[in-house]
Amino acid sequence: MGIDVSPNKVVTFNATHNRLVNTNIEQIPMEHEITGCKISCIFQRRKSSSGDGNPLIYALKGKDGYSISRRELTKFLGSFYVLLEKILGQKSADIIVPMPSSHPIALIIARRIARRMNNQVLILNNLFQKKTIDEVSSELEDLLQNSLLSKKECRSIEQLIARLGKVKGKMFSMKNVDIKSRAYINPLKLSLHSPEISMTLLRIIVVDDLVASGSTLSAAVNLLRELYPNAHIEGICLFSKL
């Protein structure tokens, strides 16, 4: 159960193969470990000669000219719910944290998870904020003052700062950074309204739409550990790493 992509970038469901995205309900959902946190993925991205599964996430977000009809989208729902149920199993949570995005995919999934848990869970939709390009560039400038960095690392950071200076817009996005350079960046900050929750063991599920390098999820997990040191944290993503 994969996808086809037409020459004009229209994405459609295809039940006869698993190319680009594997949505087969017989599969065991893929898991990744990021910063010691288990991340379970509903659909598995797959490489092929024609792409890597990104067309579906692009179509869901209406990006780069890709599109998908509502009728085609509904064909993925059966697999989505079966695989999500496999992931959730007997899991429970106190808090669900969707990752910040201009597109509501993570929030929609968070609400589906909360509904599955009979809504006995708090969704913190605005716990994280994306940093601005100026904030990230300033932190990279500070990092350059670290005498422990090699000359090669310093050159990489200087080049990254120069590239960010050419990016249009105000808010920072990891898509503007190559994977090798993402280790230097913490793209998230806590909002000014981070709630204080007094529980002995807090169970948190972080929700995102896609695992790429894992840098953004890693930043989120680290911020949550600072905010809630005794929390047990897991993650659920719509799409896996390649």
Coordinates of C-alpha atoms in Angstrom, one line a residue:
M1 CA 0.0 0.0 0.0
G2 CA 2.0 2.9 -1.3
I3 CA 1.6 6.0 -3.4
D4 CA 1.9 7.1 -7.0
V5 CA 2.9 10.6 -8.1
S6 CA 1.7 11.9 -11.5
P7 CA 3.8 14.2 -13.7
N8 CA 1.8 17.2 -12.4
K9 CA 2.6 16.1 -8.8
V10 CA -0.8 14.7 -7.9
V11 CA -0.4 12.0 -5.2
T12 CA -2.7 9.0 -5.2
F13 CA -3.0 5.9 -3.1
N14 CA -2.0 2.5 -4.6
A15 CA -2.9 -0.7 -2.8
T16 CA -0.8 -2.9 -5.2
H17 CA 2.7 -1.8 -4.0
N18 CA 4.6 -0.3 -1.2
R19 CA 6.7 2.2 -3.1
L20 CA 7.6 5.6 -1.6
V21 CA 5.4 5.1 1.5
N22 CA 4.6 1.8 3.2
T23 CA 1.1 1.9 4.8
N24 CA 0.6 -1.9 5.0
I25 CA -1.3 -2.7 8.2
E26 CA 0.6 -6.1 8.5
Q27 CA 3.9 -4.3 9.2
I28 CA 5.3 -3.6 12.7
P29 CA 5.5 0.2 13.0
M30 CA 9.1 1.4 12.7
E31 CA 10.8 2.8 15.8
H32 CA 13.7 5.2 16.2
E33 CA 15.6 6.2 19.3
I34 CA 16.4 9.9 19.6
T35 CA 18.1 11.2 22.7
G36 CA 17.2 8.1 24.5
C37 CA 13.5 8.5 23.6
K38 CA 11.6 6.0 21.6
I39 CA 9.9 7.4 18.6
S40 CA 7.2 5.2 16.9
C41 CA 6.2 6.0 13.3
I42 CA 2.8 5.3 11.7
F43 CA 3.9 5.1 8.1
Q44 CA 7.3 4.1 6.8
R45 CA 9.0 6.2 4.2
R46 CA 10.8 4.2 1.5
K47 CA 13.5 5.1 -1.0
S48 CA 13.1 4.4 -4.7
S49 CA 14.5 5.5 -8.0
S50 CA 11.9 8.2 -8.3
G51 CA 11.8 9.6 -4.8
D52 CA 11.7 9.0 -1.0
G53 CA 8.1 9.3 0.2
N54 CA 8.2 13.1 0.7
P55 CA 5.6 13.7 -2.0
L56 CA 2.9 12.6 0.4
I57 CA 3.9 14.9 3.3
Y58 CA 4.3 17.7 0.7
A59 CA 0.8 17.0 -0.6
L60 CA -0.7 17.0 2.9
K61 CA 0.9 20.4 3.4
G62 CA 0.2 21.8 -0.1
K63 CA 4.0 22.4 -0.6
D64 CA 6.2 22.4 -3.7
G65 CA 3.3 22.0 -6.1
Y66 CA 2.2 18.6 -4.7
S67 CA -1.5 17.9 -4.1
I68 CA -3.9 15.1 -2.9
S69 CA -7.7 15.1 -3.2
R70 CA -9.8 14.5 -0.1
R71 CA -11.1 11.3 -1.7
E72 CA -7.6 9.9 -2.0
L73 CA -6.7 11.1 1.5
T74 CA -9.5 9.0 3.0
K75 CA -8.0 5.9 1.5
F76 CA -5.1 6.2 4.0
L77 CA -7.3 6.5 7.0
G78 CA -7.9 2.7 7.6
S79 CA -4.2 2.0 7.7
F80 CA -3.6 5.1 9.8
Y81 CA -6.0 4.0 12.6
V82 CA -4.8 0.4 12.6
L83 CA -1.1 1.3 12.8
L84 CA -1.8 4.0 15.4
E85 CA -3.6 1.5 17.5
K86 CA -0.6 -0.9 17.3
I87 CA 1.6 1.9 18.5
L88 CA -0.7 3.0 21.4
G89 CA -1.5 -0.5 22.6
Q90 CA -1.9 -0.1 26.4
K91 CA -0.1 3.3 26.4
S92 CA -1.5 6.1 28.5
A93 CA -0.4 9.7 28.8
D94 CA -0.9 12.8 30.9
I95 CA 0.3 15.3 28.3
I96 CA 0.5 15.3 24.5
V97 CA 2.8 17.9 22.9
P98 CA 2.4 18.6 19.2
M99 CA 5.5 20.0 17.5
P100 CA 5.1 23.6 16.3
S101 CA 4.4 23.9 12.6
S102 CA 2.6 26.2 10.1
H103 CA 0.6 23.1 9.2
P104 CA -1.7 21.4 11.7
I105 CA -0.8 17.7 11.0
A106 CA 0.9 17.1 14.3
L107 CA -2.0 18.7 16.2
I108 CA -4.6 16.6 14.3
I109 CA -2.7 13.4 15.2
A110 CA -2.4 14.6 18.8
R111 CA -6.2 15.1 18.9
R112 CA -6.7 11.6 17.5
I113 CA -4.5 10.2 20.2
A114 CA -6.3 12.1 22.9
R115 CA -9.7 10.8 21.6
R116 CA -8.3 7.2 21.7
M117 CA -7.5 7.9 25.4
N118 CA -11.0 9.1 26.1
N119 CA -9.7 12.7 26.2
Q120 CA -8.3 12.1 29.6
V121 CA -5.1 13.9 28.6
L122 CA -3.9 17.5 28.2
I123 CA -2.8 18.7 24.8
L124 CA -0.2 21.5 25.1
N125 CA -0.4 22.9 21.6
N126 CA 1.8 26.0 22.2
L127 CA 4.4 24.6 24.6
F128 CA 7.2 25.1 22.0
Q129 CA 7.9 28.0 19.8
K130 CA 10.2 28.0 16.8
K131 CA 13.2 30.4 17.1
T132 CA 13.7 33.2 14.7
I133 CA 16.5 33.2 12.2
D134 CA 18.1 36.1 14.2
E135 CA 18.0 34.0 17.4
V136 CA 19.6 31.0 15.7
S137 CA 22.3 33.1 14.1
S138 CA 23.1 34.8 17.4
E139 CA 23.5 31.4 19.1
L140 CA 25.7 30.2 16.3
E141 CA 27.9 33.4 16.7
D142 CA 28.2 32.6 20.4
L143 CA 29.1 29.0 19.5
L144 CA 32.0 30.3 17.4
Q145 CA 33.6 31.7 20.6
N146 CA 33.9 28.1 21.9
S147 CA 37.7 27.4 21.8
L148 CA 37.0 23.6 21.7
L149 CA 35.7 23.8 18.2
S150 CA 38.0 22.7 15.4
K151 CA 38.9 25.0 12.5
K152 CA 36.7 22.8 10.2
E153 CA 33.8 23.1 12.6
C154 CA 34.2 26.9 12.8
R155 CA 34.2 27.2 9.0
S156 CA 31.0 25.1 8.8
I157 CA 29.3 27.3 11.3
E158 CA 30.5 30.5 9.5
Q159 CA 29.1 29.2 6.3
L160 CA 25.8 28.3 8.0
I161 CA 25.5 31.8 9.4
A162 CA 26.1 33.2 5.9
R163 CA 23.4 31.0 4.4
L164 CA 20.9 31.9 7.0
G165 CA 21.6 35.6 6.3
K166 CA 20.2 35.0 2.8
V167 CA 17.0 33.2 3.8
K168 CA 13.8 35.1 3.3
G169 CA 11.4 35.3 6.2
K170 CA 11.7 35.7 10.0
M171 CA 11.1 32.3 11.5
F172 CA 13.8 29.6 11.4
S173 CA 13.2 26.3 9.7
M174 CA 15.4 23.2 9.7
K175 CA 14.7 22.7 6.0
N176 CA 17.1 25.6 5.3
V177 CA 20.0 23.7 6.9
D178 CA 21.8 20.6 5.5
I179 CA 21.6 17.5 7.7
K180 CA 25.3 17.6 8.7
S181 CA 25.0 21.2 10.1
R182 CA 21.8 20.5 12.1
A183 CA 23.8 19.3 15.1
Y184 CA 24.9 22.9 15.8
I185 CA 21.4 24.2 16.1
N186 CA 18.7 24.2 18.8
P187 CA 15.6 25.3 16.8
L188 CA 13.1 25.4 19.6
K189 CA 12.4 27.4 22.8
L190 CA 9.7 27.1 25.5
S191 CA 6.8 29.4 25.3
L192 CA 6.3 32.0 28.1
H193 CA 3.3 30.0 29.3
S194 CA 4.9 26.7 30.1
P195 CA 2.6 25.1 32.7
E196 CA 3.8 23.9 36.1
I197 CA 2.5 20.4 36.6
S198 CA 3.2 18.6 39.9
M199 CA 3.1 14.9 39.3
T200 CA 5.5 12.2 40.6
L201 CA 5.7 10.5 37.2
L202 CA 4.5 12.5 34.2
R203 CA 3.9 10.6 31.0
I204 CA 4.4 12.7 27.8
I205 CA 3.9 11.9 24.2
V206 CA 5.5 14.2 21.7
V207 CA 3.9 14.3 18.2
D208 CA 5.4 15.3 14.9
D209 CA 4.7 14.8 11.2
L210 CA 8.1 13.5 10.1
V211 CA 11.4 12.2 11.4
A212 CA 14.2 13.6 9.2
S213 CA 17.5 14.0 11.0
G214 CA 15.8 13.9 14.4
S215 CA 17.4 17.3 15.4
T216 CA 14.1 19.0 16.1
L217 CA 12.7 16.1 18.1
S218 CA 15.9 15.9 20.1
A219 CA 15.6 19.6 21.0
A220 CA 12.0 19.1 22.1
V221 CA 12.9 16.1 24.3
N222 CA 15.7 17.9 25.9
L223 CA 13.5 20.9 26.7
L224 CA 10.8 18.7 28.2
R225 CA 13.4 17.0 30.4
E226 CA 14.5 20.4 31.7
L227 CA 10.9 21.4 32.3
Y228 CA 9.7 18.1 33.7
P229 CA 12.8 16.2 35.0
N230 CA 10.9 13.1 36.2
A231 CA 8.8 12.7 33.0
H232 CA 8.7 9.5 30.9
I233 CA 8.8 10.8 27.3
E234 CA 7.9 9.0 24.0
G235 CA 7.2 10.2 20.5
I236 CA 4.8 9.4 17.7
C237 CA 5.4 10.6 14.1
L238 CA 3.3 10.2 11.0
F239 CA 6.3 9.4 8.8
S240 CA 9.5 7.5 9.6
K241 CA 13.1 8.2 8.8
L242 CA 14.4 6.8 5.5

